PDB file of C-alpha atoms in Angstrom:
ATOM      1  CA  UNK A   1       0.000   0.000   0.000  1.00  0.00           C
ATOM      2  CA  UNK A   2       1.016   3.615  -0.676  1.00  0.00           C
ATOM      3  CA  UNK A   3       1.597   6.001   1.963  1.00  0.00           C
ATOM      4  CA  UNK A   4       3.241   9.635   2.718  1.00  0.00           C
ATOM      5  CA  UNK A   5       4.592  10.790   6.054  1.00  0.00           C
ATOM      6  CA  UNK A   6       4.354  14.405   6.540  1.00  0.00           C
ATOM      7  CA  UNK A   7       5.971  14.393   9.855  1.00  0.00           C
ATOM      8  CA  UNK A   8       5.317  18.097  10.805  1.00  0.00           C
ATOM      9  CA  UNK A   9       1.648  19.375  11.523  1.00  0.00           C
ATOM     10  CA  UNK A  10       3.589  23.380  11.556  1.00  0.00           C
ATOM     11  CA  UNK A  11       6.614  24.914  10.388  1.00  0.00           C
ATOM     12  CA  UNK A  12       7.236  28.082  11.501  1.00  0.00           C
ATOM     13  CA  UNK A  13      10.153  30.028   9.743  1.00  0.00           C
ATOM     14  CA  UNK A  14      11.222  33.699   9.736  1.00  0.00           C
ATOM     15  CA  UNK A  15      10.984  36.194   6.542  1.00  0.00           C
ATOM     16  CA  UNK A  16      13.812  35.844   4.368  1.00  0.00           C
ATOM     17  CA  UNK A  17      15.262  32.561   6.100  1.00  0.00           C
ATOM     18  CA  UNK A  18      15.147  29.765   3.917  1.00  0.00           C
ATOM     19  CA  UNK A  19      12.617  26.970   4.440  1.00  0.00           C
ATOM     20  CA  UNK A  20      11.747  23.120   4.013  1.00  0.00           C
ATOM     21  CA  UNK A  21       8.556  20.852   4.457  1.00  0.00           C
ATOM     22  CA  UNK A  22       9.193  17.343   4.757  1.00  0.00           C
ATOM     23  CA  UNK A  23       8.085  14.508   3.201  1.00  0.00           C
ATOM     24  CA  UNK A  24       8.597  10.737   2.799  1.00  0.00           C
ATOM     25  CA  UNK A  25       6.810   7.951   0.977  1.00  0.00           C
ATOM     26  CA  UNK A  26       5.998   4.642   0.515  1.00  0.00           C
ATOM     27  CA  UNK A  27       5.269   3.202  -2.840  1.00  0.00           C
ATOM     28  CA  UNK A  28       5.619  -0.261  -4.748  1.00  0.00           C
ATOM     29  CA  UNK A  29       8.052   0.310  -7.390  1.00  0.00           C
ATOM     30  CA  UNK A  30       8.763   4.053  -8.755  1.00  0.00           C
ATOM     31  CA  UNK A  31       6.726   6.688  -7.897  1.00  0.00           C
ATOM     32  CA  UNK A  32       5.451   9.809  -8.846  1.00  0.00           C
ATOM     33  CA  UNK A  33       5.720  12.690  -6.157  1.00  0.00           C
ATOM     34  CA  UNK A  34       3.673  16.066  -5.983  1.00  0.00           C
ATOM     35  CA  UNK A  35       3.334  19.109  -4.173  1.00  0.00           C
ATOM     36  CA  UNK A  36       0.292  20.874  -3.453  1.00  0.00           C
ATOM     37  CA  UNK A  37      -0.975  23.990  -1.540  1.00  0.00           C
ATOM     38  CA  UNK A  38      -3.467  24.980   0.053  1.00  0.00           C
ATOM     39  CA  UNK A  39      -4.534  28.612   0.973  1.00  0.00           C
ATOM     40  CA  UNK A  40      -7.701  29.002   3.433  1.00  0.00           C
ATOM     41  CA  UNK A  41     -10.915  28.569   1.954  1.00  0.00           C
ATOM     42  CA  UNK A  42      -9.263  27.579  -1.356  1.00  0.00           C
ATOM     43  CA  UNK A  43      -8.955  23.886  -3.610  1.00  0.00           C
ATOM     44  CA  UNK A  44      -5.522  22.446  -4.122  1.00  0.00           C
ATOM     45  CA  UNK A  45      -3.033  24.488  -5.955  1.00  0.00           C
ATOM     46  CA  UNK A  46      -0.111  22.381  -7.882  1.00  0.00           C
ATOM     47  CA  UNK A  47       3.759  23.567  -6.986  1.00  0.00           C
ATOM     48  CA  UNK A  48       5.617  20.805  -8.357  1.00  0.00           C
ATOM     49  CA  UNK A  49       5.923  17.071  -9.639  1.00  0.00           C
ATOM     50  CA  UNK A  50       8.757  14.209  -9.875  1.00  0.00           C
ATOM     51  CA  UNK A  51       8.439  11.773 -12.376  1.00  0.00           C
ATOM     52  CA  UNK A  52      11.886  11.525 -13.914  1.00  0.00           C
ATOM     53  CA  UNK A  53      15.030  12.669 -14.410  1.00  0.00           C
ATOM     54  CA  UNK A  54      17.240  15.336 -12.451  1.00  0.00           C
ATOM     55  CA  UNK A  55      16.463  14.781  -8.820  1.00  0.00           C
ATOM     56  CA  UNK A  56      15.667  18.088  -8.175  1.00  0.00           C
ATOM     57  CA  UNK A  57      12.381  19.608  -9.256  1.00  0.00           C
ATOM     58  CA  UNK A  58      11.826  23.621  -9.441  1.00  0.00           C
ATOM     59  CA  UNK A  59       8.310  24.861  -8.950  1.00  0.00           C
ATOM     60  CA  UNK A  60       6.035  27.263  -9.064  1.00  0.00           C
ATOM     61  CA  UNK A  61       6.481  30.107  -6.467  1.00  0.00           C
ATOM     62  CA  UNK A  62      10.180  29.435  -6.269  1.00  0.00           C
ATOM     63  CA  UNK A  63       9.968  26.525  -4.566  1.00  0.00           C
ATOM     64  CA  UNK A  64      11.900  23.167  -5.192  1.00  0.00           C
ATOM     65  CA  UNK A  65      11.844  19.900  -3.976  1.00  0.00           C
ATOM     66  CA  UNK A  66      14.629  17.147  -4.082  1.00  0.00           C
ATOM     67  CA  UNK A  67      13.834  13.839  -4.705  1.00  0.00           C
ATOM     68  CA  UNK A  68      15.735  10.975  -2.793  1.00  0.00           C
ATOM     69  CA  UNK A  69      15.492   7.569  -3.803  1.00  0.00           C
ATOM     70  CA  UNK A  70      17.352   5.845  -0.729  1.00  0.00           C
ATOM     71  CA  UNK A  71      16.053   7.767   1.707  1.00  0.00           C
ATOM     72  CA  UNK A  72      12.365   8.020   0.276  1.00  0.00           C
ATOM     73  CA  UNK A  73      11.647  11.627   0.618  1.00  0.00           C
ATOM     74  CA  UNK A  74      10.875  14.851  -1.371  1.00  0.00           C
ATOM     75  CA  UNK A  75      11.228  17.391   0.796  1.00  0.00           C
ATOM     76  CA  UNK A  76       9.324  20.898  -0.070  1.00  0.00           C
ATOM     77  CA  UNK A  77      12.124  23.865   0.025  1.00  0.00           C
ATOM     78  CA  UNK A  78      12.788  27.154  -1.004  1.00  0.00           C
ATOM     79  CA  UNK A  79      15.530  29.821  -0.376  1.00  0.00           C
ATOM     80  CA  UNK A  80      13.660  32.686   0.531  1.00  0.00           C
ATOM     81  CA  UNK A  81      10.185  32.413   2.657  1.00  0.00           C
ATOM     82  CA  UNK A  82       7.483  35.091   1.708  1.00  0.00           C
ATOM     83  CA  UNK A  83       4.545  36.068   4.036  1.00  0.00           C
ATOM     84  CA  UNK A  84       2.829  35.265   1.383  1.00  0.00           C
ATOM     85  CA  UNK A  85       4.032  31.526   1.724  1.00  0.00           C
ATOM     86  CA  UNK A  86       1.965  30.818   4.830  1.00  0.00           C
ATOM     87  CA  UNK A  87      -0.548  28.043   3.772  1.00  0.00           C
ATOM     88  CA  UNK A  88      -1.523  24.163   4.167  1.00  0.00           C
ATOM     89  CA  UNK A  89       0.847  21.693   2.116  1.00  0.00           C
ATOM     90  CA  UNK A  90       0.535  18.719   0.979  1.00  0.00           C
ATOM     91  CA  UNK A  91       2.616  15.744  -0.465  1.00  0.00           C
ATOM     92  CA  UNK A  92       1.225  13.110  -2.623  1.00  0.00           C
ATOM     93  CA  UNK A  93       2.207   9.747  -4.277  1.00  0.00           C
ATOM     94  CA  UNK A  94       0.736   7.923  -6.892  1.00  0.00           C
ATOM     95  CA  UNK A  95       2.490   4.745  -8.544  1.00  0.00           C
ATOM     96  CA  UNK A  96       3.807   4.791 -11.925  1.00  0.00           C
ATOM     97  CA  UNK A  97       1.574   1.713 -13.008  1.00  0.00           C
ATOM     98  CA  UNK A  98      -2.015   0.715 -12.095  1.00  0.00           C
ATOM     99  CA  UNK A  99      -4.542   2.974 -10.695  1.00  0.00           C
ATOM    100  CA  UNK A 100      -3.751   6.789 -10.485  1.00  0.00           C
ATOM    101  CA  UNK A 101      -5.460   8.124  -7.151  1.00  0.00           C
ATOM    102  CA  UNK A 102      -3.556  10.560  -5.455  1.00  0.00           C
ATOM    103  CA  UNK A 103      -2.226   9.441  -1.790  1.00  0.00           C
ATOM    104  CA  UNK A 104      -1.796  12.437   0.213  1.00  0.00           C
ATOM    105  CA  UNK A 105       0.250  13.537   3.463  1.00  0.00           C
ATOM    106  CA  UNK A 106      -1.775  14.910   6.255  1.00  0.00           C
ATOM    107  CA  UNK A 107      -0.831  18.127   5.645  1.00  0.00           C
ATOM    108  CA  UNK A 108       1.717  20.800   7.111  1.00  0.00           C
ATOM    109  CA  UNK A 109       0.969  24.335   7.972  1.00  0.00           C
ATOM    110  CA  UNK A 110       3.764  26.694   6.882  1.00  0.00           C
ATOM    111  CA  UNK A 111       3.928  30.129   8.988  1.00  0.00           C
ATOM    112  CA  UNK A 112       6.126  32.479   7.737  1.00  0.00           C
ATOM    113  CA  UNK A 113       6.870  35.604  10.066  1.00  0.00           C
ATOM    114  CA  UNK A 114       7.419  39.073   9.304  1.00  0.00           C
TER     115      UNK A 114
ATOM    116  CA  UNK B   1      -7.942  28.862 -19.704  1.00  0.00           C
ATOM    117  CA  UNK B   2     -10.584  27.667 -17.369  1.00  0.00           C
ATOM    118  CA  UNK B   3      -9.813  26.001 -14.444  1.00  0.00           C
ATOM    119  CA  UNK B   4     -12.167  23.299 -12.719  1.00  0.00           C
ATOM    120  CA  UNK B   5     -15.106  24.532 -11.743  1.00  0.00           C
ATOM    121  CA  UNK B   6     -17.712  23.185  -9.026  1.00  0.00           C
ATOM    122  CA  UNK B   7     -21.034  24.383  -7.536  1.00  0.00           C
ATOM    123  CA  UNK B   8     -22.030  25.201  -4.981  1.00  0.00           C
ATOM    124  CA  UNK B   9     -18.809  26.680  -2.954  1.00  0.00           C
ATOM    125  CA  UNK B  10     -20.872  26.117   0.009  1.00  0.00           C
ATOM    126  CA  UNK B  11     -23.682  24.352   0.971  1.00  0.00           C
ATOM    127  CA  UNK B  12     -25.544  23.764   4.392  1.00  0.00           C
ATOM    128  CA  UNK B  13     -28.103  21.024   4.761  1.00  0.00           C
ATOM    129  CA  UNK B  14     -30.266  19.457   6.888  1.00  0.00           C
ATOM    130  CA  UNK B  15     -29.415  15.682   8.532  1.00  0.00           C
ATOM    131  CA  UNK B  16     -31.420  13.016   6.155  1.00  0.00           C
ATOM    132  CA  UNK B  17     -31.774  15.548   3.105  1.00  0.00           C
ATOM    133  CA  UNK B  18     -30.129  14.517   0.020  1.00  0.00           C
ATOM    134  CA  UNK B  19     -27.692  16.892  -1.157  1.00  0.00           C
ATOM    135  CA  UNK B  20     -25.471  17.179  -4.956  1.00  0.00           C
ATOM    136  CA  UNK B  21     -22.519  18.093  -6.189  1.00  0.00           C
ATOM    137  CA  UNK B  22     -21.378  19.571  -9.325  1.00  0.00           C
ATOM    138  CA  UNK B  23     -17.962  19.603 -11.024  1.00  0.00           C
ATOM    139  CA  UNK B  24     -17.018  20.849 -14.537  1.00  0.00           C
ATOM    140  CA  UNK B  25     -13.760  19.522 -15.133  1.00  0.00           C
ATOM    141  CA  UNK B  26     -11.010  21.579 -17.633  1.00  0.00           C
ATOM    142  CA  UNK B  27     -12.137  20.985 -21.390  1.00  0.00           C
ATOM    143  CA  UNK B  28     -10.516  17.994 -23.215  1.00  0.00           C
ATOM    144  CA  UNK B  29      -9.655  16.633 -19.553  1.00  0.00           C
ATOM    145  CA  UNK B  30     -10.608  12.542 -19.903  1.00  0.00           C
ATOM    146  CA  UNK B  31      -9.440  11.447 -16.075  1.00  0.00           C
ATOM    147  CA  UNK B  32     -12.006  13.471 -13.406  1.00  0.00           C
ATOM    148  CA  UNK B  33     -11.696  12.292  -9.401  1.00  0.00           C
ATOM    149  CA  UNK B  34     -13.460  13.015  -6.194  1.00  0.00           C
ATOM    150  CA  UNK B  35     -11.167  13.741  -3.053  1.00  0.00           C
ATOM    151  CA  UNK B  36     -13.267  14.695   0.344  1.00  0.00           C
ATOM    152  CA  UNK B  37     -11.079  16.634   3.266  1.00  0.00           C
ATOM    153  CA  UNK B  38     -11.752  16.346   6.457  1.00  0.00           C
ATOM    154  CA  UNK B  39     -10.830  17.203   9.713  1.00  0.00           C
ATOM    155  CA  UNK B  40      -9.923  14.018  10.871  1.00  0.00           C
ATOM    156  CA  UNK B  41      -9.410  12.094   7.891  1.00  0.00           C
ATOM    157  CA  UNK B  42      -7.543  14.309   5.816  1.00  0.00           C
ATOM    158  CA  UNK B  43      -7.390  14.177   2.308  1.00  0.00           C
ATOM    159  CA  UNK B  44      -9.120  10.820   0.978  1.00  0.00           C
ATOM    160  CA  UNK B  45     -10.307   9.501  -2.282  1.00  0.00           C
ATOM    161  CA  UNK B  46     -13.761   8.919  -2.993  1.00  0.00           C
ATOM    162  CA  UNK B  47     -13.816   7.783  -7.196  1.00  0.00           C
ATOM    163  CA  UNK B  48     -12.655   8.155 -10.261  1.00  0.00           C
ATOM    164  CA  UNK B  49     -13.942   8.607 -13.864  1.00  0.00           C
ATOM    165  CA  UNK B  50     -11.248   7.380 -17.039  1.00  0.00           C
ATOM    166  CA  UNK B  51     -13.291   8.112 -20.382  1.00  0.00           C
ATOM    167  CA  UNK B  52     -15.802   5.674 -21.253  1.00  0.00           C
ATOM    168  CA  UNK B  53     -14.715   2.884 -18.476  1.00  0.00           C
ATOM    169  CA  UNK B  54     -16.305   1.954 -15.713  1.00  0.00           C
ATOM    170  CA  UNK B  55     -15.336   4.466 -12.851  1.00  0.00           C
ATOM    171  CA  UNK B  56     -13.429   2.807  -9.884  1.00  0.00           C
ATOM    172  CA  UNK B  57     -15.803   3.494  -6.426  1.00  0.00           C
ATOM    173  CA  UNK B  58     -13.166   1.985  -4.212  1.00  0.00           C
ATOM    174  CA  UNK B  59     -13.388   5.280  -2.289  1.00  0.00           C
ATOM    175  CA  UNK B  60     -16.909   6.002  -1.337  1.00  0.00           C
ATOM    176  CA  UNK B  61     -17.891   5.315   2.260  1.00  0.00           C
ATOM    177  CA  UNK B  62     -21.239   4.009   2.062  1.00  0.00           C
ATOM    178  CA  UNK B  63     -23.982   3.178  -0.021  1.00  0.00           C
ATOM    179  CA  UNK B  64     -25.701   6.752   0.740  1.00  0.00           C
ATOM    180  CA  UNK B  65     -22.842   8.236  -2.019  1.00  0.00           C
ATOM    181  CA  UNK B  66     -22.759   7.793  -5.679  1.00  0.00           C
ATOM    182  CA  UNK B  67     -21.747   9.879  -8.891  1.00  0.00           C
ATOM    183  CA  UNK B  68     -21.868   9.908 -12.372  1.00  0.00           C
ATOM    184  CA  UNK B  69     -20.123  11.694 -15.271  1.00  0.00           C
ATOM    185  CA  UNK B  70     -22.768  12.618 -18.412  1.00  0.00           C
ATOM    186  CA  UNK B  71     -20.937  12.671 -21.775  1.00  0.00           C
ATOM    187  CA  UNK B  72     -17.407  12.598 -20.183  1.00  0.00           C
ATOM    188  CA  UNK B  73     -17.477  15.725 -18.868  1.00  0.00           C
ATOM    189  CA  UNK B  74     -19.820  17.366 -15.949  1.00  0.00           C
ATOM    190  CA  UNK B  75     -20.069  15.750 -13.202  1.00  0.00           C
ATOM    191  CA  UNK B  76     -22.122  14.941  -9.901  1.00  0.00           C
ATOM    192  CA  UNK B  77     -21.996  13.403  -6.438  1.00  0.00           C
ATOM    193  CA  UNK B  78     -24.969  12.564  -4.691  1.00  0.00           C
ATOM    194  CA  UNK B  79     -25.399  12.254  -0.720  1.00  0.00           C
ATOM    195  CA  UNK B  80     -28.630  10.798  -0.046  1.00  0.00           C
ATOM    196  CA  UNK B  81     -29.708  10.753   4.081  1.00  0.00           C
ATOM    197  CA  UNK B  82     -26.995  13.221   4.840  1.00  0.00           C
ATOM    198  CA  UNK B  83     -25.356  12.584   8.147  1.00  0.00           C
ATOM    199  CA  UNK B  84     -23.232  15.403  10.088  1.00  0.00           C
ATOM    200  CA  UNK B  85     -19.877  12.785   9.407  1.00  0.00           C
ATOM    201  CA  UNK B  86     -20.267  13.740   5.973  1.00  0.00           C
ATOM    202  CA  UNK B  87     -19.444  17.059   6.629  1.00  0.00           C
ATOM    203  CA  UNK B  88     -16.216  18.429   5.028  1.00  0.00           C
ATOM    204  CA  UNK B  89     -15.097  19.591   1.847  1.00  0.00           C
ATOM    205  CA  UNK B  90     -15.714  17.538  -1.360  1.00  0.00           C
ATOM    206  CA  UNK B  91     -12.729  18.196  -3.931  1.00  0.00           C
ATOM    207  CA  UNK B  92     -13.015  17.666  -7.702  1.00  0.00           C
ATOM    208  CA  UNK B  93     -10.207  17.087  -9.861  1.00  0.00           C
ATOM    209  CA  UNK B  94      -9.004  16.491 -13.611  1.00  0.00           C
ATOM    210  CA  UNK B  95      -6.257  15.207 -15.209  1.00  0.00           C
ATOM    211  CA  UNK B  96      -5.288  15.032 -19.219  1.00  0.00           C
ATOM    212  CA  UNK B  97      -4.354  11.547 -18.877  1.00  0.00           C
ATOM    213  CA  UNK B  98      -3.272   8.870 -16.923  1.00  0.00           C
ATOM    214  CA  UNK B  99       0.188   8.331 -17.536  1.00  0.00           C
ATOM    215  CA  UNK B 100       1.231  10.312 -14.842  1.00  0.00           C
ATOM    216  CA  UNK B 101      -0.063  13.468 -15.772  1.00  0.00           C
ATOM    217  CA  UNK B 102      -1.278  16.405 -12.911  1.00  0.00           C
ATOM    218  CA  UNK B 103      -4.482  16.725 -11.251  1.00  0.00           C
ATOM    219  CA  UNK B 104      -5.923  20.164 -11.272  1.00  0.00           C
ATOM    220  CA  UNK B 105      -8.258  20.515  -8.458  1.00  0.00           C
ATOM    221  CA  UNK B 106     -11.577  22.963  -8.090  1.00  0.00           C
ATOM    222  CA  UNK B 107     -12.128  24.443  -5.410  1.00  0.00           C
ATOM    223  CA  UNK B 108     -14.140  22.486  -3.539  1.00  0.00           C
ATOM    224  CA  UNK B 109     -17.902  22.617  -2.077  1.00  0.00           C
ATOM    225  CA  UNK B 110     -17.864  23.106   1.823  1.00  0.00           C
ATOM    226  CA  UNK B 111     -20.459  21.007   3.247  1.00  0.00           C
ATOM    227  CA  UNK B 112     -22.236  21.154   6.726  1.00  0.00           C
ATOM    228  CA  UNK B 113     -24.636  18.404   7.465  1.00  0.00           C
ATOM    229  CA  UNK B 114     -26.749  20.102  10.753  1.00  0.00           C
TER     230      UNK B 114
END
């Protein structure tokens, strides 16, 4: 069975530092990895996807996310944090083969301080 | 271009009414799912539509829920006898394809069962 750990229900993180949302997996075989977010009252808005390739993935928003196969993880970051980046994320697997449901992480609040 | 689109963004209701839910997925999308978030169970699939197949209810939690998806396109999810553990918000998304393409997600109709 798929699952994702998204071991922190908050981050908090100052203006300007950089930050990173964490994320590991379990999937049979090769997966594919996303990143969503969520602002309040709003649906699910894509930031990023592994499927292939270089191991790390650049985003919308300036955010990035680096895939690691041993360690199964794909951990949200970005250089900067905005006010503006204070929202619900989410990380979600689906398998390369057989049905394509999204399995998502509980969630982690992101709180970025003036 | 249009985004996914669902009706109504909010929606209070009585316990035992029967209550629907609309989503108009992006044109030219084939792959349409229902998600449902909630407090305490997160972010969990309900179905899926793929074209002309037969959709995959896996998902649903009871009998009292069922959808459909007229001319591969619109579609809607039924809760008949409402119950107040059916509140959360239901989530529509589509997808071009299956092969590992991204979901686009609406933004959701906020349901409280009284």
């Amino acid at each position: 069975a798929q699952s994702v750990a998204q071991p922190e229900d908050q981050v908090n993180v100052a203006e300007g530092n950089p930050l990173t949302v964490k994320c590991t997996y379990s999937v049979s075989g090769n997966p594919y990895l996303f990143w969503y977010v969520q602002y309040p009252n709003r649906g699910l808005q894509f930031l990023l996807k592994y499927i292939t390739g270089d191991n790390l993935v650049k985003g919308s928003y300036g955010f990035e996310a680096e895939f690691n196969k041993s360690q199964t993880s794909f951990h949200l970051k970005k250089p900067s944090a905005l006010v503006s980046d204070s929202a619900l994320y989410f990380c979600a697997v689906r398998p390369l083969t057989g049905f394509q449901k999204l399995v998502f992480g509980t969630g982690t609040r992101l709180l970025v301080s003036p | 271009g249009a985004g996914v689109s669902q009706s109504p963004s909010n929606k209070v209701t009585e316990k035992g009414k029967d209550v629907e839910l609309r989503c108009d997925p992006i044109s030219g999308h084939t792959a349409l799912y229902w998600y449902r978030q909630s407090l305490g169970q997160g972010l969990e699939f309900l179905i899926y539509f793929q074209g002309n197949s037969a959709p995959d209810k896996s998902g649903l939690p009871s009998d009292r829920f069922s959808a459909e998806r007229t001319g591969g396109s619109v579609s809607t999810l039924t809760i008949q006898r409402t119950q107040q553990e059916d509140s959360a918000v239901y989530l529509c998304a589509s997808e071009k394809t299956v092969s590992g393409e991204t979901q686009y997600f609406g933004p959701g109709t906020r349901l409280l069962v009284l």
